[in-house]
Short mmCIF file of C-alpha atoms in Angstrom, two decimals:
data_model
loop_
_atom_site.label_atom_id
_atom_site.label_comp_id
_atom_site.label_asym_id
_atom_site.label_seq_id
_atom_site.Cartn_x
_atom_site.Cartn_y
_atom_site.Cartn_z
CA MET A 264 0.00 0.00 0.00
CA SER A 265 1.15 3.56 -0.63
CA SER A 266 2.09 6.09 2.00
CA ALA A 267 -0.66 8.55 2.87
CA LYS A 268 -0.58 11.83 0.99
CA GLN A 269 -2.96 14.57 -0.04
CA GLU A 270 -4.66 14.07 -3.43
CA LYS A 271 -6.73 16.41 -5.54
CA PRO A 272 -10.50 15.99 -5.09
CA PHE A 273 -12.19 13.66 -7.55
CA GLY A 274 -15.75 13.30 -8.79
CA SER A 275 -18.68 15.07 -7.20
CA LEU A 276 -17.55 17.70 -4.71
CA ALA A 277 -20.76 17.57 -2.68
CA PRO A 278 -20.28 16.48 0.95
CA TRP A 279 -20.05 12.71 1.40
CA SER A 280 -20.86 12.07 -2.25
CA GLU A 281 -17.59 10.14 -2.70
CA PRO A 282 -15.42 8.02 -0.38
CA ALA A 283 -13.05 10.13 1.69
CA TRP A 284 -9.95 9.31 -0.37
CA CYS A 285 -11.68 10.64 -3.49
CA HIS A 286 -12.10 14.02 -1.80
CA GLY A 287 -8.37 14.28 -1.19
CA ILE A 288 -8.29 12.97 2.38
CA PRO A 289 -5.09 10.90 2.84
CA SER A 290 -5.47 7.13 3.03
CA PRO A 291 -2.91 4.32 3.43
CA TYR A 292 -4.92 1.91 1.28
CA TYR A 293 -4.72 3.29 -2.26
CA ASN A 294 -1.85 3.74 -4.69
CA ALA A 295 -1.50 5.14 -8.20
CA SER A 296 -3.01 2.03 -9.82
CA HIS A 297 -6.18 2.32 -7.73
CA LYS A 298 -6.51 5.95 -8.76
CA LYS A 299 -5.89 5.02 -12.41
CA LEU A 300 -8.62 2.37 -12.30
CA ARG A 301 -11.06 4.71 -10.56
CA ASP A 302 -10.50 7.53 -13.06
CA ALA A 303 -10.77 5.29 -16.12
CA LEU A 304 -13.89 3.49 -14.89
CA ARG A 305 -15.59 6.77 -13.97
CA ALA A 306 -15.02 8.04 -17.50
CA TYR A 307 -16.26 4.81 -19.11
CA VAL A 308 -19.41 4.58 -17.01
CA ASP A 309 -20.21 8.28 -17.50
CA GLU A 310 -19.80 8.04 -21.28
CA HIS A 311 -21.14 4.61 -22.19
CA ILE A 312 -23.53 3.47 -19.46
CA LEU A 313 -25.13 6.12 -17.25
CA PRO A 314 -26.75 8.26 -20.00
CA SER A 315 -28.93 5.33 -21.13
CA SER A 316 -29.06 3.15 -18.02
CA LEU A 317 -32.64 3.95 -16.93
CA ASP A 318 -33.85 3.40 -20.50
CA TRP A 319 -32.07 0.05 -20.64
CA GLU A 320 -33.64 -0.92 -17.33
CA ALA A 321 -37.08 -0.15 -18.72
CA ALA A 322 -36.29 -2.17 -21.86
CA GLY A 323 -35.09 -5.14 -19.79
CA SER A 324 -31.45 -5.19 -20.91
CA ALA A 325 -28.59 -3.21 -22.38
CA PRO A 326 -28.10 -3.50 -26.16
CA ARG A 327 -25.98 -6.40 -27.35
CA GLU A 328 -23.34 -4.10 -28.81
CA GLU A 329 -22.89 -2.39 -25.46
CA ALA A 330 -22.46 -5.74 -23.72
CA LEU A 331 -19.76 -6.65 -26.24
CA ARG A 332 -18.08 -3.27 -25.75
CA TRP A 333 -18.01 -3.88 -22.00
CA ALA A 334 -16.62 -7.42 -22.38
CA LYS A 335 -13.80 -6.12 -24.59
CA SER A 336 -13.07 -3.07 -22.44
CA GLY A 337 -10.83 -4.91 -20.00
CA TYR A 338 -12.95 -3.84 -17.01
CA ALA A 339 -15.18 -6.91 -17.12
CA PHE A 340 -14.10 -10.27 -15.68
CA ALA A 341 -10.99 -8.82 -14.08
CA ASP A 342 -10.57 -11.94 -11.93
CA VAL A 343 -9.99 -14.16 -14.98
CA PRO A 344 -6.26 -15.07 -15.04
CA PRO A 345 -4.14 -13.79 -17.95
CA GLU A 346 -3.72 -17.22 -19.59
CA TYR A 347 -7.47 -17.38 -20.25
CA ARG A 348 -7.84 -13.82 -21.53
CA PRO A 349 -7.34 -12.64 -25.13
CA LYS A 350 -3.67 -11.80 -25.63
CA ASP A 351 -4.51 -8.31 -26.88
CA LEU A 352 -6.82 -7.53 -23.93
CA PRO A 353 -5.03 -5.96 -20.96
CA GLY A 354 -6.34 -5.88 -17.46
CA PRO A 355 -8.67 -3.07 -16.37
CA ALA A 356 -7.26 0.37 -17.20
CA GLY A 357 -4.15 -1.41 -18.48
CA ILE A 358 -3.28 -2.79 -15.04
CA PRO A 359 -1.87 -6.35 -15.26
CA VAL A 360 -4.33 -8.83 -13.77
CA PRO A 361 -1.73 -10.34 -11.37
CA ASP A 362 -1.25 -6.86 -9.86
CA LEU A 363 -4.93 -6.48 -8.93
CA ASP A 364 -5.75 -6.67 -5.23
CA VAL A 365 -8.85 -6.45 -3.05
CA PHE A 366 -8.76 -2.66 -3.13
CA HIS A 367 -9.00 -2.72 -6.92
CA LEU A 368 -12.16 -4.79 -6.46
CA LEU A 369 -13.42 -2.26 -3.91
CA VAL A 370 -12.77 0.62 -6.31
CA SER A 371 -14.26 -1.06 -9.39
CA THR A 372 -17.36 -2.22 -7.49
CA ASP A 373 -17.88 1.27 -6.09
CA GLU A 374 -17.69 2.78 -9.57
CA THR A 375 -19.95 0.28 -11.34
CA SER A 376 -22.48 0.48 -8.49
CA ARG A 377 -23.33 3.99 -9.66
CA VAL A 378 -25.48 2.20 -12.26
CA GLU A 379 -29.01 1.21 -11.21
CA GLY A 380 -31.65 -1.25 -12.36
CA GLY A 381 -29.51 -4.36 -12.83
CA VAL A 382 -27.99 -2.88 -15.98
CA THR A 383 -24.47 -4.09 -15.19
CA THR A 384 -25.87 -7.63 -15.07
CA SER A 385 -27.14 -7.35 -18.63
CA LEU A 386 -23.75 -5.97 -19.65
CA SER A 387 -21.79 -8.91 -18.27
CA GLY A 388 -24.41 -11.49 -17.36
CA ALA A 389 -24.12 -12.87 -13.86
CA SER A 390 -20.65 -14.16 -14.65
CA VAL A 391 -19.20 -12.16 -11.75
CA ILE A 392 -20.82 -14.71 -9.41
CA GLY A 393 -21.02 -17.64 -11.83
CA ILE A 394 -17.35 -17.99 -12.79
CA PRO A 395 -15.42 -17.86 -9.46
CA PRO A 396 -16.08 -21.59 -8.74
CA ILE A 397 -14.55 -22.40 -12.12
CA ILE A 398 -11.59 -20.05 -11.65
CA HIS A 399 -10.75 -21.39 -8.19
CA HIS A 400 -11.94 -25.01 -8.30
CA GLY A 401 -12.18 -25.98 -11.96
CA THR A 402 -9.75 -28.21 -13.83
CA GLU A 403 -7.38 -26.79 -16.41
CA GLU A 404 -9.54 -28.28 -19.15
CA GLN A 405 -12.68 -26.64 -17.73
CA LYS A 406 -11.00 -23.26 -17.50
CA ARG A 407 -9.76 -23.50 -21.10
CA GLN A 408 -13.21 -24.55 -22.24
CA TRP A 409 -15.29 -21.82 -20.61
CA LEU A 410 -13.31 -18.76 -19.53
CA PRO A 411 -11.94 -17.35 -22.84
CA GLY A 412 -15.44 -17.11 -24.33
CA LEU A 413 -16.48 -14.54 -21.74
CA PHE A 414 -14.73 -11.84 -23.72
CA ASP A 415 -16.72 -12.30 -26.93
CA TRP A 416 -19.94 -13.49 -25.24
CA SER A 417 -19.65 -17.00 -26.64
CA THR A 418 -19.96 -17.99 -22.99
CA SER A 419 -21.83 -16.25 -20.19
CA PHE A 420 -22.61 -17.63 -16.75
CA CYS A 421 -25.32 -17.43 -14.16
CA LEU A 422 -25.32 -18.96 -10.68
CA GLY A 423 -28.05 -21.52 -9.89
CA ILE A 424 -28.31 -21.81 -6.11
CA THR A 425 -31.69 -20.46 -4.93
CA GLU A 426 -34.76 -22.66 -5.27
CA PRO A 427 -38.51 -22.10 -4.84
CA SER A 428 -38.38 -24.12 -1.62
CA GLY A 429 -35.67 -22.00 -0.02
CA GLY A 430 -33.03 -19.36 -0.61
CA SER A 431 -30.22 -19.06 1.90
CA ASP A 432 -30.56 -22.64 3.21
CA VAL A 433 -28.04 -24.08 0.77
CA ALA A 434 -27.60 -27.34 2.71
CA ASN A 435 -31.20 -28.27 1.87
CA ILE A 436 -30.94 -28.02 -1.91
CA GLN A 437 -33.73 -30.10 -3.51
CA THR A 438 -32.56 -30.25 -7.14
CA THR A 439 -31.17 -33.75 -7.73
CA ALA A 440 -28.40 -35.03 -9.98
CA VAL A 441 -28.29 -38.81 -10.41
CA LYS A 442 -25.17 -40.28 -12.00
CA SER A 443 -25.56 -42.82 -14.77
CA ARG A 444 -24.37 -46.38 -14.18
CA ASP A 445 -21.40 -45.91 -16.46
CA GLY A 446 -20.48 -42.67 -14.70
CA SER A 447 -20.51 -40.64 -17.91
CA HIS A 448 -23.26 -38.17 -17.05
CA TYR A 449 -25.84 -36.95 -14.54
CA LEU A 450 -29.61 -36.59 -14.94
CA VAL A 451 -30.70 -33.36 -13.24
CA ASN A 452 -34.23 -32.61 -12.05
CA GLY A 453 -35.55 -29.65 -10.10
CA TYR A 454 -36.08 -25.89 -10.13
CA LYS A 455 -33.95 -22.81 -9.60
CA LYS A 456 -35.58 -19.45 -8.91
CA TRP A 457 -34.59 -15.77 -9.07
CA ILE A 458 -31.56 -16.72 -11.15
CA THR A 459 -29.92 -13.44 -12.12
CA GLY A 460 -28.63 -13.24 -15.68
CA ALA A 461 -30.35 -16.40 -16.88
CA PRO A 462 -31.76 -14.87 -20.12
CA TRP A 463 -28.25 -14.22 -21.45
CA ALA A 464 -26.37 -17.12 -19.89
CA THR A 465 -24.94 -19.97 -21.94
CA HIS A 466 -24.13 -21.93 -18.77
CA MET A 467 -25.39 -22.15 -15.20
CA THR A 468 -23.02 -22.97 -12.35
CA THR A 469 -25.48 -25.07 -10.38
CA ALA A 470 -25.78 -26.51 -6.88
CA VAL A 471 -27.31 -29.99 -7.04
CA ARG A 472 -27.91 -32.86 -4.65
CA THR A 473 -25.88 -35.94 -5.53
CA GLY A 474 -26.07 -37.56 -2.10
CA ASP A 475 -28.00 -37.71 1.14
CA LYS A 476 -29.52 -34.73 2.94
CA GLY A 477 -27.24 -32.09 4.34
CA MET A 478 -24.01 -30.41 3.32
CA SER A 479 -22.15 -33.58 2.35
CA GLY A 480 -24.65 -34.39 -0.40
CA ILE A 481 -24.12 -31.19 -2.44
CA SER A 482 -22.15 -31.02 -5.70
CA VAL A 483 -21.60 -28.31 -8.30
CA LEU A 484 -22.33 -28.85 -12.00
CA VAL A 485 -21.93 -26.49 -14.95
CA ILE A 486 -25.11 -26.97 -16.99
CA PRO A 487 -25.41 -25.66 -20.57
CA MET A 488 -28.53 -23.49 -20.79
CA ASP A 489 -29.45 -24.96 -24.19
CA SER A 490 -29.64 -28.49 -22.77
CA PRO A 491 -32.78 -30.46 -23.71
CA GLY A 492 -35.15 -30.40 -20.76
CA LEU A 493 -33.95 -27.03 -19.44
CA THR A 494 -36.38 -24.13 -19.75
CA HIS A 495 -36.42 -20.68 -18.21
CA ARG A 496 -38.67 -17.67 -18.05
CA ARG A 497 -38.34 -14.23 -16.53
CA ILE A 498 -39.89 -13.41 -13.18
CA PRO A 499 -41.72 -10.05 -13.16
CA ASN A 500 -40.05 -8.51 -10.11
CA SER A 501 -40.71 -4.94 -9.00
CA GLY A 502 -37.17 -3.76 -9.76
CA GLN A 503 -33.82 -4.77 -11.25
CA ASN A 504 -35.61 -5.33 -14.55
CA ALA A 505 -32.35 -5.47 -16.48
CA GLY A 506 -31.03 -8.14 -14.11
CA GLY A 507 -33.07 -10.82 -15.87
CA ALA A 508 -34.08 -12.80 -12.75
CA SER A 509 -35.66 -16.03 -13.95
CA LEU A 510 -37.24 -19.34 -12.99
CA VAL A 511 -35.27 -22.27 -14.38
CA GLU A 512 -36.85 -25.72 -14.72
CA LEU A 513 -34.69 -28.84 -15.15
CA ASP A 514 -36.47 -31.95 -16.39
CA ASP A 515 -34.17 -34.95 -16.94
CA VAL A 516 -31.37 -32.65 -18.09
CA ARG A 517 -28.36 -34.71 -19.17
CA VAL A 518 -25.09 -33.16 -17.98
CA PRO A 519 -21.66 -34.68 -18.72
CA ALA A 520 -19.81 -35.81 -15.59
CA SER A 521 -16.86 -33.79 -16.89
CA HIS A 522 -18.91 -30.66 -16.07
CA ARG A 523 -18.68 -31.27 -12.33
CA ILE A 524 -16.64 -28.67 -10.42
CA GLY A 525 -14.60 -30.28 -7.67
CA PRO A 526 -15.17 -33.72 -6.14
CA GLU A 527 -18.67 -35.15 -5.87
CA GLY A 528 -20.31 -34.32 -2.56
CA GLN A 529 -17.89 -31.48 -1.82
CA GLY A 530 -19.80 -28.65 -3.45
CA PHE A 531 -21.01 -26.99 -0.26
CA PRO A 532 -17.67 -25.35 0.71
CA ILE A 533 -17.21 -24.23 -2.92
CA ILE A 534 -20.55 -22.45 -2.76
CA MET A 535 -19.98 -20.94 0.66
CA THR A 536 -16.54 -19.51 -0.14
CA ASN A 537 -18.09 -17.93 -3.24
CA PHE A 538 -20.59 -16.18 -0.96
CA ASN A 539 -17.92 -14.20 0.91
CA ARG A 540 -16.83 -12.33 -2.20
CA GLU A 541 -20.40 -11.92 -3.48
CA ARG A 542 -21.60 -10.48 -0.17
CA TYR A 543 -18.66 -8.10 0.03
CA ILE A 544 -19.40 -6.82 -3.48
CA MET A 545 -23.04 -6.27 -2.48
CA ALA A 546 -22.00 -4.43 0.69
CA VAL A 547 -19.87 -2.06 -1.37
CA GLY A 548 -22.76 -1.59 -3.80
CA CYS A 549 -25.13 -0.69 -0.95
CA ASN A 550 -22.70 1.95 0.29
CA ARG A 551 -22.36 3.59 -3.11
CA LYS A 552 -26.11 3.56 -3.69
CA ALA A 553 -26.67 5.16 -0.30
CA ARG A 554 -24.18 7.87 -1.29
CA THR A 555 -26.09 8.37 -4.52
CA CYS A 556 -29.33 8.96 -2.61
CA LEU A 557 -27.58 11.27 -0.16
CA SER A 558 -25.90 13.40 -2.82
CA ILE A 559 -28.98 13.73 -5.06
CA ALA A 560 -31.14 14.76 -2.10
CA PHE A 561 -28.43 17.08 -0.72
CA GLU A 562 -28.14 19.01 -3.96
CA TYR A 563 -31.94 19.14 -4.34
CA ALA A 564 -32.30 20.52 -0.80
CA HIS A 565 -29.99 23.41 -1.74
CA ARG A 566 -31.89 24.24 -4.94
CA ARG A 567 -35.43 23.72 -3.68
CA GLU A 568 -37.10 26.62 -1.90
CA THR A 569 -40.06 26.19 0.45
CA PHE A 570 -41.77 28.97 2.36
CA GLY A 571 -39.28 31.46 0.96
CA LYS A 572 -36.06 29.72 1.99
CA PRO A 573 -33.88 26.81 0.81
CA LEU A 574 -35.01 23.42 2.05
CA ILE A 575 -31.55 22.75 3.54
CA SER A 576 -31.98 25.70 5.95
CA ASN A 577 -34.45 23.62 7.97
CA GLN A 578 -32.59 21.89 10.80
CA ILE A 579 -34.75 18.78 10.51
CA ILE A 580 -33.64 18.38 6.88
CA ALA A 581 -29.97 19.05 7.65
CA ALA A 582 -30.13 16.45 10.42
CA LYS A 583 -31.14 13.80 7.89
CA PHE A 584 -27.91 14.35 5.97
CA ALA A 585 -25.77 14.36 9.10
CA THR A 586 -27.26 11.00 10.11
CA LEU A 587 -26.74 9.48 6.68
CA ALA A 588 -23.16 10.76 6.56
CA ARG A 589 -22.35 9.07 9.89
CA TYR A 590 -23.57 5.73 8.65
CA VAL A 591 -22.12 5.89 5.12
CA GLU A 592 -18.67 7.05 6.21
CA SER A 593 -18.31 4.56 9.07
CA HIS A 594 -19.52 1.70 6.88
CA TRP A 595 -16.96 2.57 4.21
CA ALA A 596 -14.20 2.54 6.81
CA TRP A 597 -15.35 -0.95 7.82
CA LEU A 598 -15.25 -2.09 4.18
CA GLU A 599 -11.69 -0.80 3.89
CA ALA A 600 -10.69 -2.62 7.08
CA ILE A 601 -12.15 -5.87 5.75
CA ALA A 602 -10.37 -5.37 2.43
CA TYR A 603 -7.08 -4.86 4.25
CA ALA A 604 -7.60 -8.07 6.26
CA ILE A 605 -8.28 -10.05 3.08
CA HIS A 606 -5.32 -8.41 1.36
CA GLN A 607 -2.99 -9.44 4.19
CA SER A 608 -4.35 -12.95 4.77
CA PRO A 609 -2.79 -15.93 2.95
CA LYS A 610 -6.27 -17.44 2.88
CA GLY A 611 -7.81 -14.40 1.18
CA TRP A 612 -11.57 -14.68 0.81
CA GLN A 613 -11.50 -18.09 2.50
CA ASP A 614 -10.18 -16.71 5.78
CA PRO A 615 -12.77 -17.63 8.47
CA ASP A 616 -11.93 -14.43 10.36
CA VAL A 617 -13.60 -12.30 7.67
CA ALA A 618 -16.73 -14.35 6.91
CA GLY A 619 -18.80 -13.07 9.82
CA ARG A 620 -17.63 -9.50 9.33
CA ILE A 621 -18.49 -9.58 5.64
CA ALA A 622 -21.95 -10.91 6.49
CA LEU A 623 -22.56 -8.11 8.97
CA ALA A 624 -21.15 -5.47 6.61
CA LYS A 625 -23.61 -6.66 4.00
CA VAL A 626 -26.49 -6.43 6.51
CA GLN A 627 -25.38 -2.96 7.58
CA GLY A 628 -25.02 -1.83 3.97
CA GLY A 629 -28.56 -2.90 3.19
CA ARG A 630 -29.93 -1.09 6.23
CA ILE A 631 -28.03 2.08 5.29
CA GLN A 632 -29.26 1.99 1.71
CA GLU A 633 -32.85 1.50 2.86
CA MET A 634 -32.56 4.49 5.19
CA ALA A 635 -30.83 6.66 2.60
CA ASN A 636 -33.43 5.88 -0.02
CA ARG A 637 -36.32 6.66 2.32
CA GLU A 638 -34.79 9.92 3.52
CA ALA A 639 -33.93 10.98 -0.04
CA GLN A 640 -37.53 10.40 -1.10
CA GLN A 641 -38.72 12.46 1.86
CA VAL A 642 -36.47 15.36 0.83
CA LEU A 643 -37.38 15.05 -2.86
CA GLY A 644 -41.09 14.74 -2.23
CA GLY A 645 -43.01 13.95 -5.40
CA ALA A 646 -39.82 14.13 -7.48
CA GLY A 647 -38.55 11.06 -5.63
CA TYR A 648 -41.63 9.09 -6.62
CA GLN A 649 -41.46 9.87 -10.33
CA ARG A 650 -39.87 7.43 -12.77
CA GLY A 651 -37.53 8.52 -15.53
CA ASN A 652 -34.67 10.95 -15.94
CA GLY A 653 -36.02 13.73 -13.73
CA ALA A 654 -34.49 15.05 -10.52
CA GLY A 655 -35.42 11.98 -8.49
CA GLY A 656 -35.50 9.28 -11.16
CA VAL A 657 -32.46 7.43 -9.85
CA VAL A 658 -33.78 7.53 -6.29
CA GLU A 659 -37.14 6.18 -7.46
CA GLN A 660 -35.36 3.40 -9.36
CA GLN A 661 -33.47 2.45 -6.23
CA SER A 662 -36.70 2.25 -4.25
CA ARG A 663 -37.73 -0.64 -6.52
CA ASP A 664 -34.29 -2.24 -6.72
CA LEU A 665 -33.18 -2.25 -3.12
CA ARG A 666 -35.01 -5.40 -2.00
CA MET A 667 -32.58 -7.30 -4.19
CA MET A 668 -29.67 -5.69 -2.33
CA VAL A 669 -31.15 -6.62 1.05
CA VAL A 670 -32.28 -10.18 0.26
CA GLY A 671 -29.84 -11.21 -2.49
CA GLY A 672 -26.71 -13.05 -1.42
CA GLY A 673 -28.42 -14.13 1.80
CA SER A 674 -31.19 -12.35 3.67
CA GLU A 675 -30.09 -10.26 6.64
CA GLU A 676 -31.83 -12.58 9.10
CA ILE A 677 -29.94 -15.64 7.85
CA ILE A 678 -26.52 -14.07 7.51
CA SER A 679 -26.82 -12.21 10.82
CA ASP A 680 -27.33 -15.58 12.48
CA LEU A 681 -24.41 -16.95 10.45
CA ALA A 682 -22.20 -14.12 11.75
CA VAL A 683 -23.11 -14.86 15.37
CA ARG A 684 -22.38 -18.56 14.98
CA GLN A 685 -19.14 -17.93 13.08
CA GLU A 686 -17.79 -15.41 15.57
CA THR A 687 -18.78 -17.59 18.53
CA LEU A 688 -16.91 -20.53 17.01
CA LEU A 689 -13.80 -18.41 16.39
CA ALA A 690 -13.95 -16.98 19.91
CA ARG A 691 -14.03 -20.47 21.43
CA ARG A 692 -11.09 -21.52 19.29
CA ARG A 693 -9.18 -18.53 20.71
CA GLY A 694 -9.91 -19.81 24.21
CA TRP A 695 -13.07 -17.86 25.13
CA ARG A 696 -15.22 -19.59 27.71
CA LEU A 697 -18.57 -18.65 29.21
#
């Protein structure tokens, strides 16, 4: 990490509209490459995505040519190792992929989370959560088969975990995969629900039951979406329309045994380690979206006059922003502390010391975004209830999207309980006794 030094302010200059380091406040966490990535991504998103994002959300997806542009930009799929990337495609902002660290992920997630409505999902599918099991647990042959195609959209992944019978209770997966007598393939039967990115996916990284009840009976299969017996249809959710959430039905779907990720019956830890990174990304997204609500409402409160004076001159309105600032800034500091712990740990995302903290940071992020959205709508009044590109259009869009941020990746009730159990276990291992 670089030594702390004063930097020129970046982005919106409104109070709390950007993380502290962007406003020139010294930080030990970021170096020149983080700044380079931030600046380049801000320019790309401002030019190619934000101007049309609400229209794309209404249409249900970004145009195909924009998805291809994003895949070839170098910003997408930054966790794919160099040997599986096109030789002429550098890492994001020209940064070599091996040089990327957790703070680059923090920066890139913060920047892309300025986009609402699930639009980034239609730009890159749900590959951000569908490909990590392949990257970290797949065979060399599997990586060569599936990862290079991400950059020309010949492959795109979604993640098939959630089922109609349950969401966060992964150990009770009902979808079955029965291996043939000759061991050449599996027959898969069941349902997956709220599968983000399914309309554009060519493959689904899927949790299936290959054994008895419980964690030890779970395996992971990569299922081609054009397999006979596999059908899917969109679910008409209230928000995230460009996210493509779908119901997937699997009826005697034949999947080659060579498509299994990791050993049979050992899929549960693969899935759970994937959740740490996914939940961290969502926590960062919640923070940025809360900042978006805060900054839009803050600027509106300065422009809007009521009873002959600016809205911001009312102490009760100013107090809303002070409260939001306390939560947003402290949450960001927590995200940086978690990133530093992951950066320093040899176990990275698999370090048990961070799992409970990531879960709670995700819960806290969702709570902050809910509060920020509500308070922004109160400040904006009718403008915060109106769809489209008006003064409060982004805030209104968030009001429909945010349930996904709170429930997706594990509902706050489930992962709060997970955090308590995880931290209690770690405390006892350290010698704590009641």
